[in-house]
Amino acid sequence: KPPTQKQSQDAIKLHPTKSDSLEPALIPDKEFFGPLPKPESIDDWLAQYVEEGQTLSEFLSQTPWLSSRARKGTAQQGFVPGGQFVTDKYPNHKIYLVQLGTFPEHTPKAETLREYVEAFWQIPCVLLPPIQLESSDSQNQMEWRDGQVQKVRCRRHVEGGEEVHRQLEIDSVLALLRGELQAEALCLVALTMHDLYDTAPDLFVAGMAAGRHRVACFSFFRYQPSLS
């Protein structure tokens, strides 16, 4: 059910930003930040799937980033067990972004996305050199050559005997990203214009994360206006 005004205010108080200039923007307001309506549209996830809710206290108790112990795989140096927020506990850590494949002129700009992530989370965000995938001898694989060959599974979509586009299998993308993860990374997120899928029956997936391994991939492919 929707949170009460007090619950909303309690959640806002957990925001690490102390700037007085932001305070008015964080106050619940019926005109600009009204309660979310009950999902009824066929496009609303919660209108189609029944999911158990989560209270703020449940979230705080379950998120590993707020634990008094450092996340496995993260750099231990500089970790502050008594910190209240993620930025307090991991003061030297960063969010990393990487482009997977090419981004044509009309597509989102990586630097703009990096600036947005840094401003939204108030955490340093670093853009890594792009990962360029190449076709391989196998029709069901693409390759990234960076000293050694790393393979990403894919499937081809063919119309009239011609390949229309390829979809990357998300698990193999996440496995590739795990090898690029920096020790001081809160997470590494790949951004791509490649289409993605998870299992054979999938039409597509917009993205997926392996939270325990701190990697994720998000595709802009299905947001192209030319797609119907």
Short mmCIF file of N, CA and C in Angstrom, two decimals, residues 71 73-76 90 93 96 180-186 214:
data_model
loop_
_atom_site.label_atom_id
_atom_site.label_comp_id
_atom_site.label_asym_id
_atom_site.label_seq_id
_atom_site.Cartn_x
_atom_site.Cartn_y
_atom_site.Cartn_z
N ARG A 71 31.49 -5.46 1.45
CA ARG A 71 31.05 -6.42 0.44
C ARG A 71 32.21 -7.27 -0.03
N GLY A 73 34.73 -8.92 -2.35
CA GLY A 73 35.27 -8.52 -3.64
C GLY A 73 35.59 -7.05 -3.76
N THR A 74 35.09 -6.24 -2.82
CA THR A 74 35.39 -4.82 -2.86
C THR A 74 36.71 -4.56 -2.14
N ALA A 75 37.34 -3.43 -2.47
CA ALA A 75 38.59 -3.07 -1.81
C ALA A 75 38.31 -2.80 -0.33
N GLN A 76 39.03 -3.48 0.55
CA GLN A 76 38.81 -3.36 1.99
C GLN A 76 39.39 -2.07 2.55
N TYR A 90 31.84 3.50 1.94
CA TYR A 90 32.79 3.27 0.84
C TYR A 90 33.21 4.62 0.24
N HIS A 93 35.06 4.56 -3.22
CA HIS A 93 34.52 3.72 -4.29
C HIS A 93 33.78 4.55 -5.33
N TYR A 96 31.11 2.54 -12.13
CA TYR A 96 31.77 2.46 -13.44
C TYR A 96 30.74 2.16 -14.53
N GLU A 180 36.09 -7.48 -15.84
CA GLU A 180 36.54 -6.09 -15.96
C GLU A 180 36.27 -5.29 -14.69
N LEU A 181 35.76 -5.93 -13.66
CA LEU A 181 35.34 -5.24 -12.45
C LEU A 181 36.54 -4.72 -11.66
N GLN A 182 36.52 -3.46 -11.32
CA GLN A 182 37.57 -2.84 -10.52
C GLN A 182 37.30 -3.11 -9.03
N ALA A 183 38.38 -3.23 -8.24
CA ALA A 183 38.23 -3.52 -6.81
C ALA A 183 37.49 -2.41 -6.09
N GLU A 184 37.65 -1.15 -6.54
CA GLU A 184 37.00 -0.02 -5.87
C GLU A 184 35.65 0.31 -6.50
N ALA A 185 35.12 -0.61 -7.30
CA ALA A 185 33.83 -0.38 -7.96
C ALA A 185 32.67 -0.75 -7.06
N LEU A 186 31.73 0.18 -6.89
CA LEU A 186 30.46 -0.20 -6.28
C LEU A 186 29.71 -1.09 -7.25
N ARG A 214 28.03 -7.44 -8.66
CA ARG A 214 28.17 -6.00 -8.87
C ARG A 214 28.28 -5.61 -10.35
#
